[in-house]
Amino acid sequence: MNETVLAPVKPRANEPHRHAVESVVVRFAGDSGDGIQLTGGRFADTTALAGNDLATFPDFPAEIRAPTGTTFGVSAFQINFGSRGIKTAGDQPDVLVALNPAALYVNLGFLPKGGLVIIDIGTFNARNLKKAGYDGDPREDGTLKPYRVIEVDVSKQTLEAVKPLGLSQKEALRCKNFWVLGFVYWLFDRDRGPTLDWAARKFAGRPDIAEANAAALNAGHAYAETAELGEDIAYSIAPAKMDPGLYRTVTGAESLAWGLVAGSSLAGLRLFFGSYPITPASSILHILAGLKDYGVGTFQAEDEIAAVCAAIGASYAGELGVTSSSGPGVALKTEAIGLAISTELPLVIVNSQRAGPSTGMPTKTEQSDLYQSVFGRNADSPLVVIASRSPSDCFETAIEAARLAVKYMTPVILLTDGYIANAAEPWAVPDMADYAPFPVEFRTDPEGFQPFHRNETTLARNWAVPGTPGLEHRIGGIEKASESGHISYDPANHQRMTDLRAAKIAGIANDIPEQTVDAGPQSGKLAVVGWGSTYGPISRAVSNMRNRGVEVSHIHLRHIWPLPRNLGTLLAGFDNVLVPEMNHGQLVTLLRSEYLLPARPLNKVTGQPFRIAELESAISALV
Amino acid sequence: MNVPISTEQLTAKDFASDQEVRWCPGCGDYAILKAVQRTLPDLGVPKEKFVFVSGIGCAARFPYYMSTYGFHTIHGRAPAFATGIKLANPELDVWVISGDGDALSIGGNHLLHLLRRNVDVQFLLFNNEIYGLTKGQYSPTSRVGTRSPSTPGGSVDMPVAPARFALGAGARFVARGVDTDQKRLPDLFKRAHAHKGTSFVEILQNCIVYNDGVFGAITDREVATNAQIHLRHGEPLIFGEKADRGLRFNTRTFALEMVTLGEDGITEADLQVHDETNATLAGLLAVMEAPFPVAMGVIYCNPAATYDGAVQESLKPGPAADPLSINKLLRRGHTWQV
């Protein structure tokens, strides 16, 4: 390892008075080429290691490198961390780091009056100001007056710091984000060690780059320490009280990928993952592609359709077939999902939802594929739909998806979204010994074998894989006779098979937990019912309101279809049911139609998560 | 009861399922079915290892009539299903059955990728130059001017040549046969089976209802010997009733030309010798049409690494991961104790 990288942190010569706070929200913003997401990721990792609870919200454009300095090229990363339980990435940042005028222009509106803004004045030239849409200079025209402002020429400082390493100007400027990171580490009293170690590992092949990043990080830190930044600029945040155990940070994409590996191993099957790159689902493919040691087969197909078809083929041949996409990709897979329903083969379809319709806003989050999941196929074609509520929850839901798929020989749609996929949170690492295996038993006995003979309890058919002697049989998408699986156009048989397919999925309600109330009384004035990634904001809003003495309950659904067997009765116990969703009202319609219930919608489709304040005012209006 | 049954004792009949075959009487598919059923007992593969995968169309009903494992999937996507099956279990002997609409219209993309990946399956393309199951519309292999319900004035778009498409996609085995040629078809299937990688076999198949006789000028008994040339690796390209006609490579035009042995002093030594491994020659043979003879037999056979083989090599063999081994995965990277 490089000596510079391991240099011990200097004793603090100029330790300031630190402002002790319970939680802080920081928003990093810059050009999409500035390495904002990387900066945020490092900050989150360091913060987790400091013992804070946290939630992150990466907010980036679809363009890989939009023209430099433009507003549509602005990438942002928001993190909320603190000594209390953190449920969301925060409504408003306390601190905004803006690495160019466009980043300031796009993000300043998020900052409350009196908030701290740190700007890189090295980028504040006439050209960049104009590109950002400023007529004048916001530093001079009063725009920044309501805020506390720290102006630093980050570009110049970074170039100075890395000068001894002889990098090109372009390479040197790419260390700007590490300079800023060092600066912000000082503000929040964070340890630089983990980031220095990370840089040494990440740039092992380019020791000069590793050293330059380390130099920039240390220089940013030293600058903050020695500059007279003013009173109450530096913060201290005590570690959060967390249950004892081993922790790590995890993104939704990671925990979902690992959950699929865990689920297939609990089923005693190898995992086959067929996928086609699509934002924001691709990271699951990337993670699984690196897990060959665990027997994970990944297949980057020629298109979405081939991805799901190959996964179904793998399930047919005795593996756990999984495919993953986002809404438009799932639309393409629809016909094949129908085949898996008809042939009754296990399949997990992961949908990392994004704003739509059509291409919509690929990098922005939404929950608008609930209808697509529950109803979006030709004919009567029921399947199982479950939804993850948070990054770490994806591990549990992926295992649940695998369990239901193999036990009931059915496709299962697992809903997550762009927010969950990219957001990170601390996670008490589970022990696999605590999970009950659900090993699959393939049919091997030819005696009396019929491919569509069913288990009386689950109504699942036999799973007989090719290669098994004596069980040769044919399956396909044409309607099958209820036992033999032969082609059948018999009217009574089609009625029977349609009924059986529906009954099989409906019966799963008996094999999933009853719905519990997350917070608040079991019945009463108001239940806020959510699903998916709205968990964080709803949970915080309901707990805030309850702390203010408001009688309100929070119910959060994991099982969307079939719905938990007690849900109708549970909801009937409330005077009002409010259903906040990042769509135009989908779960609310499902609940109304299933339970003839006057549930009220609360909808937001801005591509941004709910703010706690928005939910609080909606709750207030109903109690 | 799990006693593997050796196929050596089996006959063609043992590969027929108990389902009544429902193609139109006189359909070329019957002949192909018979040829496949005659081929399988000779392959030395346990019956339970065979999987027939199909998409949609008349040809796609094929798996129902085989007593092997069979998967009748969705339109055009059989190559993708076959890829998944082969990746999950490379020991399976996978045959894809497709038609010209299924393989080259709705499924053209999947066929392209199956061929370029070189997944070790047999791909039989039943080419009848028409849509049968949807009642007679023209297909992507229909010749210009084909009159059909959807082209009453005759089709105007250029057809695709299946063998040329396959070569262009990177196929390492391309062959052609005729549905009724029961003498040669089983041998062609055996060659296809012996080849490691995607074996693409185009079968000229007569649709008796919607396109009867479309290949008559090639396959009718009285013209066949002059209209077809049967390729044999290492032998000169000779055809004709009296086996006195041949193909010579013209180095100036970069093309094959027809010659007659004994005329202008031409001898066998002047003829092009068939070399299955020669991609350039394969390209010339694949597109030959009247007045040239149509090439039958193995046009191209030049094995290369298979996708499923390469994937298996990179994957740790053995059963599914032990759940407890996942603990290691979950603890990778930074962790901390509270």
PDB file of N, CA, C and O in Angstrom, chain A residues 45 48 244-245 247-248 265 269-270 294 296 299 302-303 305 309-310 313 430-432 444 467-468 471-477 486, chain B residues 2 19 48 63 66-70 72 80-81 84-85 109-110 113 117 307 315 318 320-321 323 327 329-332 334-336 338:
ATOM      1  N   ASP A  45     -20.669   5.691   3.147  1.00  0.00           N
ATOM      2  CA  ASP A  45     -19.911   4.590   3.739  1.00  0.00           C
ATOM      3  C   ASP A  45     -19.226   5.046   5.027  1.00  0.00           C
ATOM      4  O   ASP A  45     -19.281   4.376   6.054  1.00  0.00           O
ATOM      5  N   ALA A  48     -21.745   5.644   7.780  1.00  0.00           N
ATOM      6  CA  ALA A  48     -22.209   4.384   8.377  1.00  0.00           C
ATOM      7  C   ALA A  48     -21.159   3.864   9.353  1.00  0.00           C
ATOM      8  O   ALA A  48     -21.482   3.413  10.452  1.00  0.00           O
ATOM      9  N   PRO A 244     -27.391  -4.264  18.730  1.00  0.00           N
ATOM     10  CA  PRO A 244     -26.061  -4.838  18.559  1.00  0.00           C
ATOM     11  C   PRO A 244     -26.033  -5.819  17.391  1.00  0.00           C
ATOM     12  O   PRO A 244     -27.043  -6.458  17.089  1.00  0.00           O
ATOM     13  N   GLY A 245     -24.912  -5.924  16.765  1.00  0.00           N
ATOM     14  CA  GLY A 245     -24.787  -6.873  15.667  1.00  0.00           C
ATOM     15  C   GLY A 245     -23.777  -6.380  14.646  1.00  0.00           C
ATOM     16  O   GLY A 245     -23.169  -5.319  14.810  1.00  0.00           O
ATOM     17  N   TYR A 247     -22.951  -4.896  11.052  1.00  0.00           N
ATOM     18  CA  TYR A 247     -23.632  -4.017  10.099  1.00  0.00           C
ATOM     19  C   TYR A 247     -22.796  -3.806   8.849  1.00  0.00           C
ATOM     20  O   TYR A 247     -21.573  -3.943   8.868  1.00  0.00           O
ATOM     21  N   ARG A 248     -23.504  -3.408   7.788  1.00  0.00           N
ATOM     22  CA  ARG A 248     -22.868  -2.945   6.571  1.00  0.00           C
ATOM     23  C   ARG A 248     -23.833  -1.970   5.900  1.00  0.00           C
ATOM     24  O   ARG A 248     -24.999  -1.903   6.290  1.00  0.00           O
ATOM     25  N   SER A 265     -30.702 -20.653  -3.286  1.00  0.00           N
ATOM     26  CA  SER A 265     -29.969 -21.676  -2.534  1.00  0.00           C
ATOM     27  C   SER A 265     -30.875 -22.300  -1.468  1.00  0.00           C
ATOM     28  O   SER A 265     -30.771 -23.493  -1.192  1.00  0.00           O
ATOM     29  N   LEU A 269     -31.710 -24.763  -5.588  1.00  0.00           N
ATOM     30  CA  LEU A 269     -31.583 -24.630  -7.046  1.00  0.00           C
ATOM     31  C   LEU A 269     -30.459 -23.665  -7.387  1.00  0.00           C
ATOM     32  O   LEU A 269     -30.120 -22.787  -6.607  1.00  0.00           O
ATOM     33  N   ARG A 270     -29.931 -23.821  -8.581  1.00  0.00           N
ATOM     34  CA  ARG A 270     -29.009 -22.813  -9.098  1.00  0.00           C
ATOM     35  C   ARG A 270     -29.840 -21.658  -9.651  1.00  0.00           C
ATOM     36  O   ARG A 270     -30.963 -21.835 -10.091  1.00  0.00           O
ATOM     37  N   TYR A 294     -20.789 -18.553  -6.780  1.00  0.00           N
ATOM     38  CA  TYR A 294     -21.974 -19.090  -6.113  1.00  0.00           C
ATOM     39  C   TYR A 294     -22.866 -19.839  -7.105  1.00  0.00           C
ATOM     40  O   TYR A 294     -24.032 -20.086  -6.838  1.00  0.00           O
ATOM     41  N   VAL A 296     -24.021 -18.774  -9.874  1.00  0.00           N
ATOM     42  CA  VAL A 296     -25.039 -17.929 -10.504  1.00  0.00           C
ATOM     43  C   VAL A 296     -24.744 -17.809 -11.998  1.00  0.00           C
ATOM     44  O   VAL A 296     -23.660 -17.375 -12.385  1.00  0.00           O
ATOM     45  N   PHE A 299     -27.138 -14.182 -17.990  1.00  0.00           N
ATOM     46  CA  PHE A 299     -27.244 -14.188 -19.448  1.00  0.00           C
ATOM     47  C   PHE A 299     -27.708 -12.812 -19.898  1.00  0.00           C
ATOM     48  O   PHE A 299     -28.835 -12.420 -19.601  1.00  0.00           O
ATOM     49  N   GLU A 302     -30.323 -10.731 -26.005  1.00  0.00           N
ATOM     50  CA  GLU A 302     -30.376  -9.773 -27.107  1.00  0.00           C
ATOM     51  C   GLU A 302     -31.503  -8.768 -26.919  1.00  0.00           C
ATOM     52  O   GLU A 302     -31.490  -7.705 -27.531  1.00  0.00           O
ATOM     53  N   ASP A 303     -32.497  -9.108 -26.133  1.00  0.00           N
ATOM     54  CA  ASP A 303     -33.571  -8.160 -25.838  1.00  0.00           C
ATOM     55  C   ASP A 303     -34.330  -8.641 -24.604  1.00  0.00           C
ATOM     56  O   ASP A 303     -34.033  -9.694 -24.049  1.00  0.00           O
ATOM     57  N   ILE A 305     -37.303  -9.707 -24.356  1.00  0.00           N
ATOM     58  CA  ILE A 305     -38.102 -10.907 -24.582  1.00  0.00           C
ATOM     59  C   ILE A 305     -37.219 -12.147 -24.441  1.00  0.00           C
ATOM     60  O   ILE A 305     -37.566 -13.117 -23.770  1.00  0.00           O
ATOM     61  N   CYS A 309     -37.529 -15.279 -21.819  1.00  0.00           N
ATOM     62  CA  CYS A 309     -37.712 -16.606 -22.415  1.00  0.00           C
ATOM     63  C   CYS A 309     -36.589 -17.546 -21.971  1.00  0.00           C
ATOM     64  O   CYS A 309     -36.832 -18.711 -21.652  1.00  0.00           O
ATOM     65  N   ALA A 310     -35.354 -17.047 -21.942  1.00  0.00           N
ATOM     66  CA  ALA A 310     -34.246 -17.884 -21.495  1.00  0.00           C
ATOM     67  C   ALA A 310     -34.418 -18.255 -20.025  1.00  0.00           C
ATOM     68  O   ALA A 310     -34.130 -19.388 -19.625  1.00  0.00           O
ATOM     69  N   GLY A 313     -36.885 -20.933 -19.917  1.00  0.00           N
ATOM     70  CA  GLY A 313     -36.228 -22.159 -20.384  1.00  0.00           C
ATOM     71  C   GLY A 313     -35.394 -22.788 -19.276  1.00  0.00           C
ATOM     72  O   GLY A 313     -35.392 -24.008 -19.092  1.00  0.00           O
ATOM     73  N   PRO A 430     -27.844 -10.314   7.987  1.00  0.00           N
ATOM     74  CA  PRO A 430     -28.524 -11.503   8.490  1.00  0.00           C
ATOM     75  C   PRO A 430     -27.624 -12.741   8.484  1.00  0.00           C
ATOM     76  O   PRO A 430     -26.601 -12.772   7.808  1.00  0.00           O
ATOM     77  N   ASP A 431     -28.031 -13.725   9.263  1.00  0.00           N
ATOM     78  CA  ASP A 431     -27.342 -15.020   9.294  1.00  0.00           C
ATOM     79  C   ASP A 431     -28.235 -16.027   8.573  1.00  0.00           C
ATOM     80  O   ASP A 431     -29.393 -16.216   8.942  1.00  0.00           O
ATOM     81  N   MET A 432     -27.697 -16.639   7.530  1.00  0.00           N
ATOM     82  CA  MET A 432     -28.503 -17.548   6.719  1.00  0.00           C
ATOM     83  C   MET A 432     -29.031 -18.737   7.525  1.00  0.00           C
ATOM     84  O   MET A 432     -29.994 -19.384   7.119  1.00  0.00           O
ATOM     85  N   THR A 444     -39.749 -37.506  -9.944  1.00  0.00           N
ATOM     86  CA  THR A 444     -38.864 -38.477 -10.601  1.00  0.00           C
ATOM     87  C   THR A 444     -39.560 -39.803 -10.871  1.00  0.00           C
ATOM     88  O   THR A 444     -39.089 -40.585 -11.683  1.00  0.00           O
ATOM     89  N   GLY A 467     -34.562 -34.728 -18.931  1.00  0.00           N
ATOM     90  CA  GLY A 467     -33.427 -35.510 -18.468  1.00  0.00           C
ATOM     91  C   GLY A 467     -33.857 -36.578 -17.481  1.00  0.00           C
ATOM     92  O   GLY A 467     -33.102 -37.496 -17.181  1.00  0.00           O
ATOM     93  N   THR A 468     -35.100 -36.464 -16.982  1.00  0.00           N
ATOM     94  CA  THR A 468     -35.605 -37.467 -16.040  1.00  0.00           C
ATOM     95  C   THR A 468     -36.209 -38.636 -16.828  1.00  0.00           C
ATOM     96  O   THR A 468     -37.168 -38.436 -17.585  1.00  0.00           O
ATOM     97  N   LEU A 471     -40.321 -39.669 -17.732  1.00  0.00           N
ATOM     98  CA  LEU A 471     -41.285 -38.575 -17.522  1.00  0.00           C
ATOM     99  C   LEU A 471     -41.429 -37.688 -18.760  1.00  0.00           C
ATOM    100  O   LEU A 471     -41.929 -36.560 -18.675  1.00  0.00           O
ATOM    101  N   GLU A 472     -40.993 -38.178 -19.908  1.00  0.00           N
ATOM    102  CA  GLU A 472     -41.061 -37.363 -21.116  1.00  0.00           C
ATOM    103  C   GLU A 472     -42.497 -36.888 -21.328  1.00  0.00           C
ATOM    104  O   GLU A 472     -43.437 -37.676 -21.286  1.00  0.00           O
ATOM    105  N   HIS A 473     -42.648 -35.583 -21.535  1.00  0.00           N
ATOM    106  CA  HIS A 473     -43.972 -35.019 -21.738  1.00  0.00           C
ATOM    107  C   HIS A 473     -43.825 -33.698 -22.489  1.00  0.00           C
ATOM    108  O   HIS A 473     -42.723 -33.179 -22.628  1.00  0.00           O
ATOM    109  N   ARG A 474     -44.943 -33.184 -22.947  1.00  0.00           N
ATOM    110  CA  ARG A 474     -44.945 -31.949 -23.723  1.00  0.00           C
ATOM    111  C   ARG A 474     -45.758 -30.900 -22.990  1.00  0.00           C
ATOM    112  O   ARG A 474     -46.836 -31.214 -22.457  1.00  0.00           O
ATOM    113  N   ILE A 475     -45.232 -29.680 -22.962  1.00  0.00           N
ATOM    114  CA  ILE A 475     -46.015 -28.564 -22.433  1.00  0.00           C
ATOM    115  C   ILE A 475     -45.984 -27.418 -23.435  1.00  0.00           C
ATOM    116  O   ILE A 475     -45.124 -27.382 -24.314  1.00  0.00           O
ATOM    117  N   GLY A 476     -46.898 -26.496 -23.264  1.00  0.00           N
ATOM    118  CA  GLY A 476     -46.928 -25.362 -24.184  1.00  0.00           C
ATOM    119  C   GLY A 476     -48.021 -24.388 -23.805  1.00  0.00           C
ATOM    120  O   GLY A 476     -48.701 -24.553 -22.796  1.00  0.00           O
ATOM    121  N   GLY A 477     -48.156 -23.373 -24.645  1.00  0.00           N
ATOM    122  CA  GLY A 477     -49.102 -22.309 -24.334  1.00  0.00           C
ATOM    123  C   GLY A 477     -50.533 -22.594 -24.749  1.00  0.00           C
ATOM    124  O   GLY A 477     -51.437 -21.835 -24.426  1.00  0.00           O
ATOM    125  N   HIS A 486     -52.312 -32.703 -22.222  1.00  0.00           N
ATOM    126  CA  HIS A 486     -52.487 -32.747 -23.677  1.00  0.00           C
ATOM    127  C   HIS A 486     -53.269 -31.518 -24.135  1.00  0.00           C
ATOM    128  O   HIS A 486     -54.057 -30.947 -23.381  1.00  0.00           O
TER     129      HIS A 486
ATOM    130  N   ASN B   2     -36.065 -45.585 -12.249  1.00  0.00           N
ATOM    131  CA  ASN B   2     -35.245 -44.690 -13.074  1.00  0.00           C
ATOM    132  C   ASN B   2     -34.166 -45.437 -13.845  1.00  0.00           C
ATOM    133  O   ASN B   2     -32.991 -45.178 -13.678  1.00  0.00           O
ATOM    134  N   GLN B  19     -50.262 -38.697 -29.515  1.00  0.00           N
ATOM    135  CA  GLN B  19     -51.171 -37.662 -30.010  1.00  0.00           C
ATOM    136  C   GLN B  19     -51.379 -37.788 -31.519  1.00  0.00           C
ATOM    137  O   GLN B  19     -50.445 -38.062 -32.265  1.00  0.00           O
ATOM    138  N   GLU B  48     -34.577 -39.646 -22.716  1.00  0.00           N
ATOM    139  CA  GLU B  48     -34.994 -38.557 -21.819  1.00  0.00           C
ATOM    140  C   GLU B  48     -34.144 -37.298 -21.967  1.00  0.00           C
ATOM    141  O   GLU B  48     -34.461 -36.257 -21.411  1.00  0.00           O
ATOM    142  N   PRO B  63     -43.292 -30.720 -31.589  1.00  0.00           N
ATOM    143  CA  PRO B  63     -42.968 -31.395 -30.323  1.00  0.00           C
ATOM    144  C   PRO B  63     -44.103 -32.263 -29.789  1.00  0.00           C
ATOM    145  O   PRO B  63     -43.842 -33.274 -29.123  1.00  0.00           O
ATOM    146  N   MET B  66     -43.829 -35.858 -30.840  1.00  0.00           N
ATOM    147  CA  MET B  66     -42.647 -36.618 -30.425  1.00  0.00           C
ATOM    148  C   MET B  66     -42.887 -37.117 -29.003  1.00  0.00           C
ATOM    149  O   MET B  66     -43.480 -36.411 -28.188  1.00  0.00           O
ATOM    150  N   SER B  67     -42.371 -38.315 -28.687  1.00  0.00           N
ATOM    151  CA  SER B  67     -42.574 -38.838 -27.339  1.00  0.00           C
ATOM    152  C   SER B  67     -41.427 -38.431 -26.423  1.00  0.00           C
ATOM    153  O   SER B  67     -41.190 -39.033 -25.390  1.00  0.00           O
ATOM    154  N   THR B  68     -40.697 -37.383 -26.788  1.00  0.00           N
ATOM    155  CA  THR B  68     -39.589 -36.878 -25.977  1.00  0.00           C
ATOM    156  C   THR B  68     -40.109 -35.731 -25.108  1.00  0.00           C
ATOM    157  O   THR B  68     -41.287 -35.422 -25.127  1.00  0.00           O
ATOM    158  N   TYR B  69     -39.211 -35.073 -24.393  1.00  0.00           N
ATOM    159  CA  TYR B  69     -39.583 -33.816 -23.755  1.00  0.00           C
ATOM    160  C   TYR B  69     -39.830 -32.792 -24.848  1.00  0.00           C
ATOM    161  O   TYR B  69     -39.088 -32.757 -25.855  1.00  0.00           O
ATOM    162  N   GLY B  70     -40.842 -31.954 -24.661  1.00  0.00           N
ATOM    163  CA  GLY B  70     -41.155 -30.962 -25.677  1.00  0.00           C
ATOM    164  C   GLY B  70     -41.718 -29.697 -25.056  1.00  0.00           C
ATOM    165  O   GLY B  70     -42.431 -29.750 -24.057  1.00  0.00           O
ATOM    166  N   HIS B  72     -43.574 -26.235 -26.396  1.00  0.00           N
ATOM    167  CA  HIS B  72     -44.196 -25.419 -27.445  1.00  0.00           C
ATOM    168  C   HIS B  72     -44.337 -24.014 -26.862  1.00  0.00           C
ATOM    169  O   HIS B  72     -45.130 -23.789 -25.969  1.00  0.00           O
ATOM    170  N   ALA B  80     -34.506 -18.457 -27.848  1.00  0.00           N
ATOM    171  CA  ALA B  80     -34.198 -17.939 -26.508  1.00  0.00           C
ATOM    172  C   ALA B  80     -34.510 -18.985 -25.441  1.00  0.00           C
ATOM    173  O   ALA B  80     -33.732 -19.173 -24.501  1.00  0.00           O
ATOM    174  N   PHE B  81     -35.641 -19.661 -25.579  1.00  0.00           N
ATOM    175  CA  PHE B  81     -35.955 -20.734 -24.627  1.00  0.00           C
ATOM    176  C   PHE B  81     -34.885 -21.824 -24.695  1.00  0.00           C
ATOM    177  O   PHE B  81     -34.403 -22.315 -23.673  1.00  0.00           O
ATOM    178  N   GLY B  84     -31.779 -20.875 -22.853  1.00  0.00           N
ATOM    179  CA  GLY B  84     -31.929 -21.026 -21.401  1.00  0.00           C
ATOM    180  C   GLY B  84     -31.857 -22.483 -20.972  1.00  0.00           C
ATOM    181  O   GLY B  84     -31.229 -22.822 -19.967  1.00  0.00           O
ATOM    182  N   ILE B  85     -32.499 -23.342 -21.741  1.00  0.00           N
ATOM    183  CA  ILE B  85     -32.502 -24.775 -21.414  1.00  0.00           C
ATOM    184  C   ILE B  85     -31.080 -25.325 -21.487  1.00  0.00           C
ATOM    185  O   ILE B  85     -30.604 -26.024 -20.596  1.00  0.00           O
ATOM    186  N   ASN B 109     -34.481 -11.804 -34.908  1.00  0.00           N
ATOM    187  CA  ASN B 109     -33.451 -11.337 -33.991  1.00  0.00           C
ATOM    188  C   ASN B 109     -32.901 -12.482 -33.140  1.00  0.00           C
ATOM    189  O   ASN B 109     -31.700 -12.601 -32.930  1.00  0.00           O
ATOM    190  N   HIS B 110     -33.796 -13.336 -32.660  1.00  0.00           N
ATOM    191  CA  HIS B 110     -33.341 -14.416 -31.778  1.00  0.00           C
ATOM    192  C   HIS B 110     -32.513 -15.438 -32.546  1.00  0.00           C
ATOM    193  O   HIS B 110     -31.552 -15.988 -32.028  1.00  0.00           O
ATOM    194  N   HIS B 113     -29.016 -14.196 -32.961  1.00  0.00           N
ATOM    195  CA  HIS B 113     -28.171 -14.293 -31.768  1.00  0.00           C
ATOM    196  C   HIS B 113     -27.877 -15.737 -31.373  1.00  0.00           C
ATOM    197  O   HIS B 113     -26.821 -16.025 -30.823  1.00  0.00           O
ATOM    198  N   ARG B 117     -23.985 -16.773 -31.207  1.00  0.00           N
ATOM    199  CA  ARG B 117     -23.472 -17.314 -29.935  1.00  0.00           C
ATOM    200  C   ARG B 117     -22.989 -18.744 -30.117  1.00  0.00           C
ATOM    201  O   ARG B 117     -22.203 -19.225 -29.331  1.00  0.00           O
ATOM    202  N   TYR B 307     -21.203 -21.303 -27.041  1.00  0.00           N
ATOM    203  CA  TYR B 307     -21.526 -20.391 -25.942  1.00  0.00           C
ATOM    204  C   TYR B 307     -21.774 -21.170 -24.654  1.00  0.00           C
ATOM    205  O   TYR B 307     -21.230 -20.845 -23.593  1.00  0.00           O
ATOM    206  N   LEU B 315     -18.402 -21.208 -15.003  1.00  0.00           N
ATOM    207  CA  LEU B 315     -19.235 -21.423 -13.815  1.00  0.00           C
ATOM    208  C   LEU B 315     -18.658 -22.527 -12.963  1.00  0.00           C
ATOM    209  O   LEU B 315     -18.214 -23.538 -13.474  1.00  0.00           O
ATOM    210  N   GLY B 318     -21.295 -28.098 -10.126  1.00  0.00           N
ATOM    211  CA  GLY B 318     -21.841 -28.668  -8.907  1.00  0.00           C
ATOM    212  C   GLY B 318     -23.217 -28.139  -8.591  1.00  0.00           C
ATOM    213  O   GLY B 318     -23.819 -27.414  -9.380  1.00  0.00           O
ATOM    214  N   ALA B 320     -26.446 -26.333  -6.312  1.00  0.00           N
ATOM    215  CA  ALA B 320     -26.704 -24.958  -5.889  1.00  0.00           C
ATOM    216  C   ALA B 320     -25.839 -24.629  -4.678  1.00  0.00           C
ATOM    217  O   ALA B 320     -25.431 -25.504  -3.930  1.00  0.00           O
ATOM    218  N   ALA B 321     -25.578 -23.329  -4.493  1.00  0.00           N
ATOM    219  CA  ALA B 321     -24.774 -22.877  -3.354  1.00  0.00           C
ATOM    220  C   ALA B 321     -25.451 -23.284  -2.046  1.00  0.00           C
ATOM    221  O   ALA B 321     -26.671 -23.228  -1.923  1.00  0.00           O
ATOM    222  N   PRO B 323     -26.814 -22.656   1.485  1.00  0.00           N
ATOM    223  CA  PRO B 323     -27.277 -21.382   2.058  1.00  0.00           C
ATOM    224  C   PRO B 323     -26.257 -20.747   3.009  1.00  0.00           C
ATOM    225  O   PRO B 323     -26.088 -19.521   3.002  1.00  0.00           O
ATOM    226  N   ASN B 327     -23.494 -16.489   3.682  1.00  0.00           N
ATOM    227  CA  ASN B 327     -23.033 -15.593   4.755  1.00  0.00           C
ATOM    228  C   ASN B 327     -21.761 -14.863   4.364  1.00  0.00           C
ATOM    229  O   ASN B 327     -21.573 -13.698   4.687  1.00  0.00           O
ATOM    230  N   LEU B 329     -20.801 -14.065   1.376  1.00  0.00           N
ATOM    231  CA  LEU B 329     -21.160 -13.034   0.390  1.00  0.00           C
ATOM    232  C   LEU B 329     -21.701 -11.776   1.084  1.00  0.00           C
ATOM    233  O   LEU B 329     -21.336 -10.655   0.742  1.00  0.00           O
ATOM    234  N   LEU B 330     -22.557 -11.984   2.065  1.00  0.00           N
ATOM    235  CA  LEU B 330     -23.205 -10.848   2.730  1.00  0.00           C
ATOM    236  C   LEU B 330     -22.216 -10.043   3.570  1.00  0.00           C
ATOM    237  O   LEU B 330     -22.505  -8.918   3.951  1.00  0.00           O
ATOM    238  N   ARG B 331     -21.086 -10.660   3.865  1.00  0.00           N
ATOM    239  CA  ARG B 331     -20.101  -9.986   4.721  1.00  0.00           C
ATOM    240  C   ARG B 331     -18.913  -9.443   3.925  1.00  0.00           C
ATOM    241  O   ARG B 331     -17.923  -8.996   4.508  1.00  0.00           O
ATOM    242  N   ARG B 332     -19.014  -9.504   2.607  1.00  0.00           N
ATOM    243  CA  ARG B 332     -17.962  -8.931   1.757  1.00  0.00           C
ATOM    244  C   ARG B 332     -17.883  -7.424   1.960  1.00  0.00           C
ATOM    245  O   ARG B 332     -18.912  -6.778   2.114  1.00  0.00           O
ATOM    246  N   HIS B 334     -16.911  -3.591   3.485  1.00  0.00           N
ATOM    247  CA  HIS B 334     -16.899  -2.954   4.805  1.00  0.00           C
ATOM    248  C   HIS B 334     -18.028  -3.443   5.697  1.00  0.00           C
ATOM    249  O   HIS B 334     -19.186  -3.354   5.329  1.00  0.00           O
ATOM    250  N   THR B 335     -17.712  -3.917   6.879  1.00  0.00           N
ATOM    251  CA  THR B 335     -18.729  -4.201   7.885  1.00  0.00           C
ATOM    252  C   THR B 335     -18.257  -3.607   9.196  1.00  0.00           C
ATOM    253  O   THR B 335     -17.078  -3.294   9.342  1.00  0.00           O
ATOM    254  N   TRP B 336     -19.156  -3.412  10.129  1.00  0.00           N
ATOM    255  CA  TRP B 336     -18.762  -2.931  11.454  1.00  0.00           C
ATOM    256  C   TRP B 336     -19.682  -3.511  12.506  1.00  0.00           C
ATOM    257  O   TRP B 336     -20.815  -3.878  12.231  1.00  0.00           O
ATOM    258  N   VAL B 338     -21.699  -3.279  16.024  1.00  0.00           N
ATOM    259  CA  VAL B 338     -22.315  -2.331  16.976  1.00  0.00           C
ATOM    260  C   VAL B 338     -22.406  -3.031  18.323  1.00  0.00           C
ATOM    261  O   VAL B 338     -22.874  -4.170  18.393  1.00  0.00           O
TER     262      VAL B 338
END
